[in-house]
PDB file of C-alpha atoms in Angstrom:
ATOM      1  CA  UNK O  36      18.226 -12.394  -8.718  1.00  0.00           C
ATOM      2  CA  UNK O  37      17.182 -16.272  -9.056  1.00  0.00           C
ATOM      3  CA  UNK O  38      16.865 -17.387  -6.268  1.00  0.00           C
ATOM      4  CA  UNK O  39      16.639 -21.883  -4.928  1.00  0.00           C
ATOM      5  CA  UNK O  40      15.929 -21.712  -2.066  1.00  0.00           C
ATOM      6  CA  UNK O  41      11.745 -23.293  -0.757  1.00  0.00           C
ATOM      7  CA  UNK O  42       9.286 -20.466  -0.258  1.00  0.00           C
ATOM      8  CA  UNK O  43       8.331 -20.164   3.922  1.00  0.00           C
ATOM      9  CA  UNK O  44       4.421 -21.560   4.214  1.00  0.00           C
ATOM     10  CA  UNK O  45       1.232 -20.489   6.529  1.00  0.00           C
ATOM     11  CA  UNK O  46       2.194 -23.405   8.206  1.00  0.00           C
ATOM     12  CA  UNK O  47       5.955 -23.220   8.729  1.00  0.00           C
ATOM     13  CA  UNK O  48       6.928 -21.332  12.207  1.00  0.00           C
ATOM     14  CA  UNK O  49      10.039 -22.427  12.314  1.00  0.00           C
ATOM     15  CA  UNK O  50      11.904 -20.417  10.253  1.00  0.00           C
ATOM     16  CA  UNK O  51      11.774 -16.453  11.517  1.00  0.00           C
ATOM     17  CA  UNK O  52      10.441 -13.350   9.081  1.00  0.00           C
ATOM     18  CA  UNK O  53      12.818 -10.978   8.536  1.00  0.00           C
ATOM     19  CA  UNK O  54      12.229  -7.055   9.778  1.00  0.00           C
ATOM     20  CA  UNK O  55       9.810  -5.259   8.081  1.00  0.00           C
ATOM     21  CA  UNK O  56       8.087  -8.451   7.129  1.00  0.00           C
ATOM     22  CA  UNK O  57       4.709  -8.781   8.856  1.00  0.00           C
ATOM     23  CA  UNK O  58       2.835 -13.044   8.659  1.00  0.00           C
ATOM     24  CA  UNK O  59      -0.925 -12.231   9.029  1.00  0.00           C
ATOM     25  CA  UNK O  60      -2.787 -15.681   9.196  1.00  0.00           C
ATOM     26  CA  UNK O  61      -5.106 -17.225   6.594  1.00  0.00           C
ATOM     27  CA  UNK O  62      -8.616 -17.065   6.726  1.00  0.00           C
ATOM     28  CA  UNK O  63     -10.217 -19.177   8.814  1.00  0.00           C
ATOM     29  CA  UNK O  64     -11.529 -20.759   4.974  1.00  0.00           C
ATOM     30  CA  UNK O  65      -8.846 -20.125   2.580  1.00  0.00           C
ATOM     31  CA  UNK O  66      -8.762 -22.199   0.046  1.00  0.00           C
ATOM     32  CA  UNK O  67      -4.865 -22.283  -0.527  1.00  0.00           C
ATOM     33  CA  UNK O  68      -3.553 -22.900   3.768  1.00  0.00           C
ATOM     34  CA  UNK O  69       0.335 -23.084   2.766  1.00  0.00           C
ATOM     35  CA  UNK O  70       0.634 -19.828   0.761  1.00  0.00           C
ATOM     36  CA  UNK O  71       3.385 -17.528   1.960  1.00  0.00           C
ATOM     37  CA  UNK O  72       1.923 -15.424   4.462  1.00  0.00           C
ATOM     38  CA  UNK O  73       4.368 -13.012   5.203  1.00  0.00           C
ATOM     39  CA  UNK O  74       3.616  -8.970   4.167  1.00  0.00           C
ATOM     40  CA  UNK O  75       6.040  -6.389   3.417  1.00  0.00           C
ATOM     41  CA  UNK O  76       5.202  -2.809   5.169  1.00  0.00           C
ATOM     42  CA  UNK O  77       6.220  -1.593   2.114  1.00  0.00           C
ATOM     43  CA  UNK O  78       3.434  -3.472   0.625  1.00  0.00           C
ATOM     44  CA  UNK O  79       0.637  -1.012  -0.478  1.00  0.00           C
ATOM     45  CA  UNK O  80      -1.481  -3.292  -1.428  1.00  0.00           C
ATOM     46  CA  UNK O  81      -2.394  -3.676   2.189  1.00  0.00           C
ATOM     47  CA  UNK O  82      -5.029  -1.755   2.833  1.00  0.00           C
ATOM     48  CA  UNK O  83      -5.126  -0.424   7.165  1.00  0.00           C
ATOM     49  CA  UNK O  84      -3.716  -4.054   8.142  1.00  0.00           C
ATOM     50  CA  UNK O  85      -7.105  -5.725   6.040  1.00  0.00           C
ATOM     51  CA  UNK O  86      -5.539  -9.137   5.193  1.00  0.00           C
ATOM     52  CA  UNK O  87      -8.908 -10.897   3.749  1.00  0.00           C
ATOM     53  CA  UNK O  88      -9.029  -8.379   1.704  1.00  0.00           C
ATOM     54  CA  UNK O  89      -5.628  -8.828   0.876  1.00  0.00           C
ATOM     55  CA  UNK O  90      -5.899 -12.490   0.655  1.00  0.00           C
ATOM     56  CA  UNK O  91      -8.779 -12.608  -1.630  1.00  0.00           C
ATOM     57  CA  UNK O  92      -7.775 -10.509  -4.434  1.00  0.00           C
ATOM     58  CA  UNK O  93      -5.013 -13.235  -4.830  1.00  0.00           C
ATOM     59  CA  UNK O  94      -7.725 -16.086  -4.921  1.00  0.00           C
ATOM     60  CA  UNK O  95     -10.037 -13.756  -7.331  1.00  0.00           C
ATOM     61  CA  UNK O  96      -7.331 -13.530  -9.662  1.00  0.00           C
ATOM     62  CA  UNK O  97      -6.610 -17.105  -9.868  1.00  0.00           C
ATOM     63  CA  UNK O  98     -10.146 -18.166 -10.681  1.00  0.00           C
ATOM     64  CA  UNK O  99      -9.910 -16.041 -13.360  1.00  0.00           C
ATOM     65  CA  UNK O 100      -6.365 -17.936 -14.457  1.00  0.00           C
ATOM     66  CA  UNK O 101      -8.316 -21.463 -14.217  1.00  0.00           C
ATOM     67  CA  UNK O 102     -10.893 -20.163 -15.892  1.00  0.00           C
ATOM     68  CA  UNK O 103      -9.210 -18.930 -18.296  1.00  0.00           C
ATOM     69  CA  UNK O 104      -7.142 -21.838 -18.957  1.00  0.00           C
ATOM     70  CA  UNK O 105     -10.739 -23.603 -19.158  1.00  0.00           C
ATOM     71  CA  UNK O 106     -11.845 -21.479 -21.728  1.00  0.00           C
ATOM     72  CA  UNK O 107      -8.915 -22.283 -23.693  1.00  0.00           C
ATOM     73  CA  UNK O 108      -9.147 -25.969 -23.392  1.00  0.00           C
ATOM     74  CA  UNK O 109      -4.906 -26.227 -20.889  1.00  0.00           C
ATOM     75  CA  UNK O 110      -4.317 -28.465 -17.691  1.00  0.00           C
ATOM     76  CA  UNK O 111      -2.241 -27.350 -14.869  1.00  0.00           C
ATOM     77  CA  UNK O 112       0.285 -29.302 -16.951  1.00  0.00           C
ATOM     78  CA  UNK O 113       1.207 -27.169 -19.041  1.00  0.00           C
ATOM     79  CA  UNK O 114       2.264 -24.159 -17.510  1.00  0.00           C
ATOM     80  CA  UNK O 115       5.921 -24.467 -17.271  1.00  0.00           C
ATOM     81  CA  UNK O 116       6.915 -21.057 -17.028  1.00  0.00           C
ATOM     82  CA  UNK O 117       4.401 -18.371 -15.430  1.00  0.00           C
ATOM     83  CA  UNK O 118       5.241 -14.726 -15.639  1.00  0.00           C
ATOM     84  CA  UNK O 119       3.869 -12.265 -12.499  1.00  0.00           C
ATOM     85  CA  UNK O 120       3.947  -8.745 -14.182  1.00  0.00           C
ATOM     86  CA  UNK O 121       3.754  -6.747 -12.382  1.00  0.00           C
ATOM     87  CA  UNK O 122       4.781  -8.632  -9.245  1.00  0.00           C
ATOM     88  CA  UNK O 123       4.426  -6.131  -6.545  1.00  0.00           C
ATOM     89  CA  UNK O 124       5.031  -7.947  -2.673  1.00  0.00           C
ATOM     90  CA  UNK O 125       3.669 -10.785  -4.144  1.00  0.00           C
ATOM     91  CA  UNK O 126      -0.128 -10.308  -3.232  1.00  0.00           C
ATOM     92  CA  UNK O 127      -0.817 -12.407  -6.798  1.00  0.00           C
ATOM     93  CA  UNK O 128       2.811 -14.688  -6.837  1.00  0.00           C
ATOM     94  CA  UNK O 129       2.275 -15.934  -4.029  1.00  0.00           C
ATOM     95  CA  UNK O 130      -0.665 -17.698  -4.620  1.00  0.00           C
ATOM     96  CA  UNK O 131       0.416 -18.768  -7.665  1.00  0.00           C
ATOM     97  CA  UNK O 132       3.310 -20.611  -6.245  1.00  0.00           C
ATOM     98  CA  UNK O 133       1.111 -22.861  -4.499  1.00  0.00           C
ATOM     99  CA  UNK O 134      -1.170 -22.772  -7.174  1.00  0.00           C
ATOM    100  CA  UNK O 135       1.142 -23.905 -10.368  1.00  0.00           C
ATOM    101  CA  UNK O 136       4.084 -25.440  -7.903  1.00  0.00           C
ATOM    102  CA  UNK O 137       5.234 -27.180 -10.821  1.00  0.00           C
ATOM    103  CA  UNK O 138       5.876 -24.334 -12.530  1.00  0.00           C
ATOM    104  CA  UNK O 139       8.822 -21.687 -12.878  1.00  0.00           C
ATOM    105  CA  UNK O 140       8.205 -17.830 -12.119  1.00  0.00           C
ATOM    106  CA  UNK O 141       9.349 -15.110 -12.540  1.00  0.00           C
ATOM    107  CA  UNK O 142       8.993 -12.356 -10.901  1.00  0.00           C
ATOM    108  CA  UNK O 143       8.692  -8.671 -12.550  1.00  0.00           C
ATOM    109  CA  UNK O 144       7.776  -5.236 -11.445  1.00  0.00           C
ATOM    110  CA  UNK O 145       9.615  -1.350 -11.684  1.00  0.00           C
ATOM    111  CA  UNK O 146       9.764  -1.973  -7.859  1.00  0.00           C
ATOM    112  CA  UNK O 147      12.999  -3.418  -7.050  1.00  0.00           C
ATOM    113  CA  UNK O 148      11.734  -4.050  -3.106  1.00  0.00           C
ATOM    114  CA  UNK O 149       9.279  -5.378  -4.374  1.00  0.00           C
ATOM    115  CA  UNK O 150      11.146  -8.379  -7.327  1.00  0.00           C
ATOM    116  CA  UNK O 151      13.882  -8.925  -4.257  1.00  0.00           C
ATOM    117  CA  UNK O 152      10.372 -10.464  -1.644  1.00  0.00           C
ATOM    118  CA  UNK O 153       9.138 -12.757  -4.912  1.00  0.00           C
ATOM    119  CA  UNK O 154      12.820 -14.157  -5.215  1.00  0.00           C
ATOM    120  CA  UNK O 155      13.268 -13.951  -1.230  1.00  0.00           C
ATOM    121  CA  UNK O 156      10.531 -15.809  -0.883  1.00  0.00           C
ATOM    122  CA  UNK O 157       8.381 -16.701  -2.951  1.00  0.00           C
ATOM    123  CA  UNK O 158      10.794 -19.069  -5.238  1.00  0.00           C
ATOM    124  CA  UNK O 159      10.854 -16.752  -7.777  1.00  0.00           C
ATOM    125  CA  UNK O 160      13.052 -15.511 -10.590  1.00  0.00           C
ATOM    126  CA  UNK O 161      13.813 -11.419 -10.404  1.00  0.00           C
ATOM    127  CA  UNK O 162      13.202  -8.901 -13.789  1.00  0.00           C
ATOM    128  CA  UNK O 163      13.512  -5.494 -13.649  1.00  0.00           C
ATOM    129  CA  UNK O 164      11.037  -3.257 -14.800  1.00  0.00           C
ATOM    130  CA  UNK O 165      11.560  -0.302 -17.840  1.00  0.00           C
ATOM    131  CA  UNK O 166      10.101   2.417 -17.962  1.00  0.00           C
ATOM    132  CA  UNK O 167      10.602   1.278 -21.938  1.00  0.00           C
ATOM    133  CA  UNK O 168       8.478  -2.121 -22.150  1.00  0.00           C
ATOM    134  CA  UNK O 169      10.781  -3.289 -25.565  1.00  0.00           C
ATOM    135  CA  UNK O 170      13.388  -2.864 -22.947  1.00  0.00           C
ATOM    136  CA  UNK O 171      12.820  -5.807 -20.589  1.00  0.00           C
ATOM    137  CA  UNK O 172      15.022  -9.218 -21.245  1.00  0.00           C
ATOM    138  CA  UNK O 173      12.763 -11.593 -19.503  1.00  0.00           C
ATOM    139  CA  UNK O 174      15.024 -14.598 -21.577  1.00  0.00           C
ATOM    140  CA  UNK O 175      12.587 -16.693 -21.878  1.00  0.00           C
ATOM    141  CA  UNK O 176       8.487 -17.551 -23.291  1.00  0.00           C
ATOM    142  CA  UNK O 177       6.264 -17.618 -20.893  1.00  0.00           C
ATOM    143  CA  UNK O 178       2.879 -20.013 -21.014  1.00  0.00           C
ATOM    144  CA  UNK O 179       1.209 -18.179 -19.122  1.00  0.00           C
ATOM    145  CA  UNK O 180       1.305 -14.287 -18.302  1.00  0.00           C
ATOM    146  CA  UNK O 181      -1.145 -13.065 -15.098  1.00  0.00           C
ATOM    147  CA  UNK O 182      -0.587  -8.904 -15.223  1.00  0.00           C
ATOM    148  CA  UNK O 183      -3.223  -7.308 -12.089  1.00  0.00           C
ATOM    149  CA  UNK O 184      -3.628  -3.697 -12.471  1.00  0.00           C
ATOM    150  CA  UNK O 185      -0.888  -2.101 -14.972  1.00  0.00           C
ATOM    151  CA  UNK O 186      -2.726  -1.605 -17.942  1.00  0.00           C
ATOM    152  CA  UNK O 187      -5.128   0.269 -15.526  1.00  0.00           C
ATOM    153  CA  UNK O 188      -2.891   3.003 -14.876  1.00  0.00           C
ATOM    154  CA  UNK O 189      -1.617   3.577 -18.876  1.00  0.00           C
ATOM    155  CA  UNK O 190      -2.600   5.940 -21.687  1.00  0.00           C
ATOM    156  CA  UNK O 191      -3.242   4.518 -25.101  1.00  0.00           C
ATOM    157  CA  UNK O 192       0.205   4.690 -26.710  1.00  0.00           C
ATOM    158  CA  UNK O 193       1.348   2.922 -23.685  1.00  0.00           C
ATOM    159  CA  UNK O 194      -0.892  -0.392 -23.216  1.00  0.00           C
ATOM    160  CA  UNK O 195      -0.248  -0.454 -27.397  1.00  0.00           C
ATOM    161  CA  UNK O 196       3.131  -1.004 -26.564  1.00  0.00           C
ATOM    162  CA  UNK O 197       2.893  -3.074 -23.618  1.00  0.00           C
ATOM    163  CA  UNK O 198       0.229  -5.280 -25.381  1.00  0.00           C
ATOM    164  CA  UNK O 199       2.425  -6.175 -28.452  1.00  0.00           C
ATOM    165  CA  UNK O 200       5.484  -6.966 -25.843  1.00  0.00           C
ATOM    166  CA  UNK O 201       3.669  -9.200 -23.826  1.00  0.00           C
ATOM    167  CA  UNK O 202       2.421 -11.444 -26.651  1.00  0.00           C
ATOM    168  CA  UNK O 203       5.957 -11.434 -28.071  1.00  0.00           C
ATOM    169  CA  UNK O 204       6.560 -12.925 -24.030  1.00  0.00           C
ATOM    170  CA  UNK O 205       4.615 -16.059 -24.722  1.00  0.00           C
ATOM    171  CA  UNK O 206       5.306 -19.053 -25.292  1.00  0.00           C
ATOM    172  CA  UNK O 207       3.339 -20.962 -28.379  1.00  0.00           C
ATOM    173  CA  UNK O 208      -0.084 -21.906 -26.906  1.00  0.00           C
ATOM    174  CA  UNK O 209       0.821 -19.400 -23.763  1.00  0.00           C
ATOM    175  CA  UNK O 210      -2.437 -17.301 -22.672  1.00  0.00           C
ATOM    176  CA  UNK O 211      -2.016 -13.891 -21.210  1.00  0.00           C
ATOM    177  CA  UNK O 212      -4.493 -12.563 -18.529  1.00  0.00           C
ATOM    178  CA  UNK O 213      -4.954  -8.610 -18.019  1.00  0.00           C
ATOM    179  CA  UNK O 214      -6.625  -6.535 -15.582  1.00  0.00           C
ATOM    180  CA  UNK O 215      -8.447  -3.421 -16.713  1.00  0.00           C
ATOM    181  CA  UNK O 216     -11.085  -0.887 -15.911  1.00  0.00           C
ATOM    182  CA  UNK O 217     -13.904  -0.926 -18.162  1.00  0.00           C
ATOM    183  CA  UNK O 218     -17.174  -0.168 -17.955  1.00  0.00           C
ATOM    184  CA  UNK O 219     -18.004  -0.622 -13.873  1.00  0.00           C
ATOM    185  CA  UNK O 220     -14.716   1.623 -12.849  1.00  0.00           C
ATOM    186  CA  UNK O 221     -16.298   4.338 -15.836  1.00  0.00           C
ATOM    187  CA  UNK O 222     -19.186   4.315 -13.859  1.00  0.00           C
ATOM    188  CA  UNK O 223     -17.924   4.826  -9.835  1.00  0.00           C
ATOM    189  CA  UNK O 224     -15.334   7.285 -11.618  1.00  0.00           C
ATOM    190  CA  UNK O 225     -19.214   8.997 -12.892  1.00  0.00           C
ATOM    191  CA  UNK O 226     -20.707   8.696  -9.301  1.00  0.00           C
ATOM    192  CA  UNK O 227     -17.951  10.062  -7.529  1.00  0.00           C
ATOM    193  CA  UNK O 228     -16.997  12.654 -10.016  1.00  0.00           C
ATOM    194  CA  UNK O 229     -21.320  13.339  -9.224  1.00  0.00           C
ATOM    195  CA  UNK O 230     -20.623  13.754  -4.624  1.00  0.00           C
ATOM    196  CA  UNK O 231     -17.511  15.303  -5.296  1.00  0.00           C
ATOM    197  CA  UNK O 232     -15.725  12.358  -3.281  1.00  0.00           C
ATOM    198  CA  UNK O 233     -12.938  12.035  -5.756  1.00  0.00           C
ATOM    199  CA  UNK O 234      -9.566  13.107  -5.475  1.00  0.00           C
ATOM    200  CA  UNK O 235      -8.744  13.356  -9.301  1.00  0.00           C
ATOM    201  CA  UNK O 236      -9.242  17.098 -11.108  1.00  0.00           C
ATOM    202  CA  UNK O 237     -12.224  16.708 -11.979  1.00  0.00           C
ATOM    203  CA  UNK O 238     -11.650  18.476 -15.774  1.00  0.00           C
ATOM    204  CA  UNK O 239      -8.812  15.579 -17.034  1.00  0.00           C
ATOM    205  CA  UNK O 240     -11.100  12.800 -15.393  1.00  0.00           C
ATOM    206  CA  UNK O 241     -14.503  13.302 -17.137  1.00  0.00           C
ATOM    207  CA  UNK O 242     -12.125  13.953 -20.495  1.00  0.00           C
ATOM    208  CA  UNK O 243     -11.041  10.673 -19.625  1.00  0.00           C
ATOM    209  CA  UNK O 244     -15.217   9.492 -19.278  1.00  0.00           C
ATOM    210  CA  UNK O 245     -15.565  11.500 -22.813  1.00  0.00           C
ATOM    211  CA  UNK O 246     -12.821   9.546 -24.535  1.00  0.00           C
ATOM    212  CA  UNK O 247     -13.686   6.308 -22.523  1.00  0.00           C
ATOM    213  CA  UNK O 248     -17.397   6.991 -24.378  1.00  0.00           C
ATOM    214  CA  UNK O 249     -16.931   7.914 -27.306  1.00  0.00           C
ATOM    215  CA  UNK O 250     -13.245   6.920 -28.393  1.00  0.00           C
ATOM    216  CA  UNK O 251     -13.460   3.513 -25.918  1.00  0.00           C
ATOM    217  CA  UNK O 252     -10.208   4.614 -24.698  1.00  0.00           C
ATOM    218  CA  UNK O 253     -10.297   7.177 -21.740  1.00  0.00           C
ATOM    219  CA  UNK O 254      -6.546   8.295 -19.537  1.00  0.00           C
ATOM    220  CA  UNK O 255      -5.935  11.664 -17.434  1.00  0.00           C
ATOM    221  CA  UNK O 256      -2.521  12.108 -15.636  1.00  0.00           C
ATOM    222  CA  UNK O 257      -2.162  11.319 -11.289  1.00  0.00           C
ATOM    223  CA  UNK O 258       1.063  13.242  -9.755  1.00  0.00           C
ATOM    224  CA  UNK O 259       0.190  11.786  -6.601  1.00  0.00           C
ATOM    225  CA  UNK O 260      -0.761   7.566  -7.621  1.00  0.00           C
ATOM    226  CA  UNK O 261       1.440   4.591  -7.462  1.00  0.00           C
ATOM    227  CA  UNK O 262       2.984   2.186  -5.258  1.00  0.00           C
ATOM    228  CA  UNK O 263       4.494   4.751  -2.468  1.00  0.00           C
ATOM    229  CA  UNK O 264       4.834   7.033  -5.206  1.00  0.00           C
ATOM    230  CA  UNK O 265       7.459   4.640  -7.229  1.00  0.00           C
ATOM    231  CA  UNK O 266       6.136   4.978 -10.556  1.00  0.00           C
ATOM    232  CA  UNK O 267       4.569   8.461 -10.441  1.00  0.00           C
ATOM    233  CA  UNK O 268       8.965   9.159  -9.967  1.00  0.00           C
ATOM    234  CA  UNK O 269       9.862   6.364 -12.470  1.00  0.00           C
ATOM    235  CA  UNK O 270       7.470   7.537 -15.694  1.00  0.00           C
ATOM    236  CA  UNK O 271       6.241  10.537 -16.835  1.00  0.00           C
ATOM    237  CA  UNK O 272       3.094  11.751 -15.646  1.00  0.00           C
ATOM    238  CA  UNK O 273       1.485  11.830 -19.057  1.00  0.00           C
ATOM    239  CA  UNK O 274       2.691   8.307 -18.865  1.00  0.00           C
ATOM    240  CA  UNK O 275       0.518   6.971 -15.782  1.00  0.00           C
ATOM    241  CA  UNK O 276      -3.575   7.927 -14.276  1.00  0.00           C
ATOM    242  CA  UNK O 277      -6.234   6.147 -14.662  1.00  0.00           C
ATOM    243  CA  UNK O 278      -7.577   4.514 -18.225  1.00  0.00           C
ATOM    244  CA  UNK O 279     -10.417   3.439 -19.011  1.00  0.00           C
ATOM    245  CA  UNK O 280     -10.900   0.669 -21.830  1.00  0.00           C
ATOM    246  CA  UNK O 281     -13.905  -0.480 -23.470  1.00  0.00           C
ATOM    247  CA  UNK O 282     -14.059  -4.250 -24.589  1.00  0.00           C
ATOM    248  CA  UNK O 283     -15.038  -3.220 -28.095  1.00  0.00           C
ATOM    249  CA  UNK O 284     -11.512  -1.207 -28.425  1.00  0.00           C
ATOM    250  CA  UNK O 285      -9.527  -4.462 -27.268  1.00  0.00           C
ATOM    251  CA  UNK O 286     -10.908  -6.612 -28.954  1.00  0.00           C
ATOM    252  CA  UNK O 287     -10.406  -4.310 -32.248  1.00  0.00           C
ATOM    253  CA  UNK O 288      -6.524  -4.133 -31.186  1.00  0.00           C
ATOM    254  CA  UNK O 289      -4.430  -5.153 -33.918  1.00  0.00           C
ATOM    255  CA  UNK O 290      -2.194  -7.664 -31.760  1.00  0.00           C
ATOM    256  CA  UNK O 291       1.143  -9.607 -32.809  1.00  0.00           C
ATOM    257  CA  UNK O 292       2.092 -12.912 -34.000  1.00  0.00           C
ATOM    258  CA  UNK O 293      -1.988 -14.114 -34.971  1.00  0.00           C
ATOM    259  CA  UNK O 294      -3.370 -13.502 -30.739  1.00  0.00           C
ATOM    260  CA  UNK O 295      -6.283 -12.100 -30.087  1.00  0.00           C
ATOM    261  CA  UNK O 296      -9.102 -11.470 -27.557  1.00  0.00           C
ATOM    262  CA  UNK O 297     -10.491 -14.976 -26.796  1.00  0.00           C
ATOM    263  CA  UNK O 298     -12.862 -13.841 -23.799  1.00  0.00           C
ATOM    264  CA  UNK O 299     -13.561 -10.213 -21.506  1.00  0.00           C
ATOM    265  CA  UNK O 300     -15.508 -11.196 -18.368  1.00  0.00           C
ATOM    266  CA  UNK O 301     -16.647  -7.749 -16.872  1.00  0.00           C
ATOM    267  CA  UNK O 302     -15.583  -6.882 -13.514  1.00  0.00           C
ATOM    268  CA  UNK O 303     -14.072 -10.164 -12.536  1.00  0.00           C
ATOM    269  CA  UNK O 304     -11.379  -9.129 -10.610  1.00  0.00           C
ATOM    270  CA  UNK O 305     -12.171  -9.095  -6.983  1.00  0.00           C
ATOM    271  CA  UNK O 306     -15.948  -7.474  -8.171  1.00  0.00           C
ATOM    272  CA  UNK O 307     -13.969  -4.285  -9.977  1.00  0.00           C
ATOM    273  CA  UNK O 308     -11.347  -5.105 -12.724  1.00  0.00           C
ATOM    274  CA  UNK O 309     -13.300  -6.396 -15.644  1.00  0.00           C
ATOM    275  CA  UNK O 310     -10.728  -9.221 -17.308  1.00  0.00           C
ATOM    276  CA  UNK O 311      -9.627 -10.142 -21.226  1.00  0.00           C
ATOM    277  CA  UNK O 312      -7.821 -13.007 -21.312  1.00  0.00           C
ATOM    278  CA  UNK O 313      -5.901 -12.916 -24.907  1.00  0.00           C
ATOM    279  CA  UNK O 314      -4.416 -15.856 -26.894  1.00  0.00           C
ATOM    280  CA  UNK O 315      -2.963 -17.837 -29.900  1.00  0.00           C
ATOM    281  CA  UNK O 316      -6.348 -20.689 -29.577  1.00  0.00           C
ATOM    282  CA  UNK O 317      -9.584 -21.403 -30.629  1.00  0.00           C
ATOM    283  CA  UNK O 318     -11.470 -20.675 -26.994  1.00  0.00           C
ATOM    284  CA  UNK O 319     -14.373 -22.509 -25.280  1.00  0.00           C
ATOM    285  CA  UNK O 320     -16.371 -18.859 -24.749  1.00  0.00           C
ATOM    286  CA  UNK O 321     -18.284 -18.976 -21.529  1.00  0.00           C
ATOM    287  CA  UNK O 322     -22.169 -18.409 -22.079  1.00  0.00           C
ATOM    288  CA  UNK O 323     -22.779 -14.623 -21.994  1.00  0.00           C
ATOM    289  CA  UNK O 324     -21.400 -12.399 -19.881  1.00  0.00           C
ATOM    290  CA  UNK O 325     -21.940 -13.214 -16.668  1.00  0.00           C
ATOM    291  CA  UNK O 326     -18.748 -12.090 -15.021  1.00  0.00           C
ATOM    292  CA  UNK O 327     -16.850 -15.123 -12.869  1.00  0.00           C
ATOM    293  CA  UNK O 328     -17.398 -14.722  -8.572  1.00  0.00           C
ATOM    294  CA  UNK O 329     -14.404 -14.522  -7.479  1.00  0.00           C
ATOM    295  CA  UNK O 330     -13.475 -12.337  -4.685  1.00  0.00           C
ATOM    296  CA  UNK O 331     -15.304 -10.457  -1.710  1.00  0.00           C
ATOM    297  CA  UNK O 332     -14.225  -7.306  -1.639  1.00  0.00           C
ATOM    298  CA  UNK O 333     -13.756  -4.300  -4.086  1.00  0.00           C
ATOM    299  CA  UNK O 334     -10.049  -2.280  -4.700  1.00  0.00           C
ATOM    300  CA  UNK O 335      -7.886  -5.468  -7.234  1.00  0.00           C
ATOM    301  CA  UNK O 336      -5.420  -2.447  -8.205  1.00  0.00           C
ATOM    302  CA  UNK O 337      -4.497   0.600  -6.620  1.00  0.00           C
TER     303      UNK O 337
END
């Protein structure tokens, strides 16, 4: 699914967008003015047509990645190949494309429409994801892997499997940057249950919160969540929902190839998801656990 066409930038008005894709103007202070501005009608990450939040979440991801590179002492010139998984319809991928123009970009998702969008518009190579991550065939290793809002929806056994696979997909010295539901999301769910404002079943949610506190990993299945219901249809209900993962659980996980957690930042992505950085280098960690000041709005993932 490789496509060698140059992506249409925000400033390129010469080529009309295809049907089902609408151009949303960038905020006037947007730091990446040439980013592709076409957003697909099927892109479930555009909430109520509010493009400011959509664009800000993409920038927030890039700031987390930049912080991870600085922490590992790596320059952007060392990033030759990037994997965006799950890529969706390119909310983060479009910013990766302009932030690292020298790098090849691979877009991978279980949603074929999202992958095809990234191939057509972001000069990405497309790879179909699989229910079993061990069956994903990427054909190469990567200097940077961005994983936004994936393990946030997986039970413990599937998160363990995915992180082991992702470590194998890293090139030597590569970085894996993953978003996670940590303490902030757990508190948000707990408060919502107390106020009876969540749609999730209360008993499984409370059990997940208890498991999070006691074992470091909580999960409750959801039959309704997912990108237009796609994941809920493709994955069995026991394998998709909402996870809550403690920093201590992630840091204690045995990873292949000498990989380890280099850093963990609370609510660093869009002030909501935590970020864990995994690699095989020696990190120059930032002092304390202060969040990275990135993004304006909640709602990093679905």
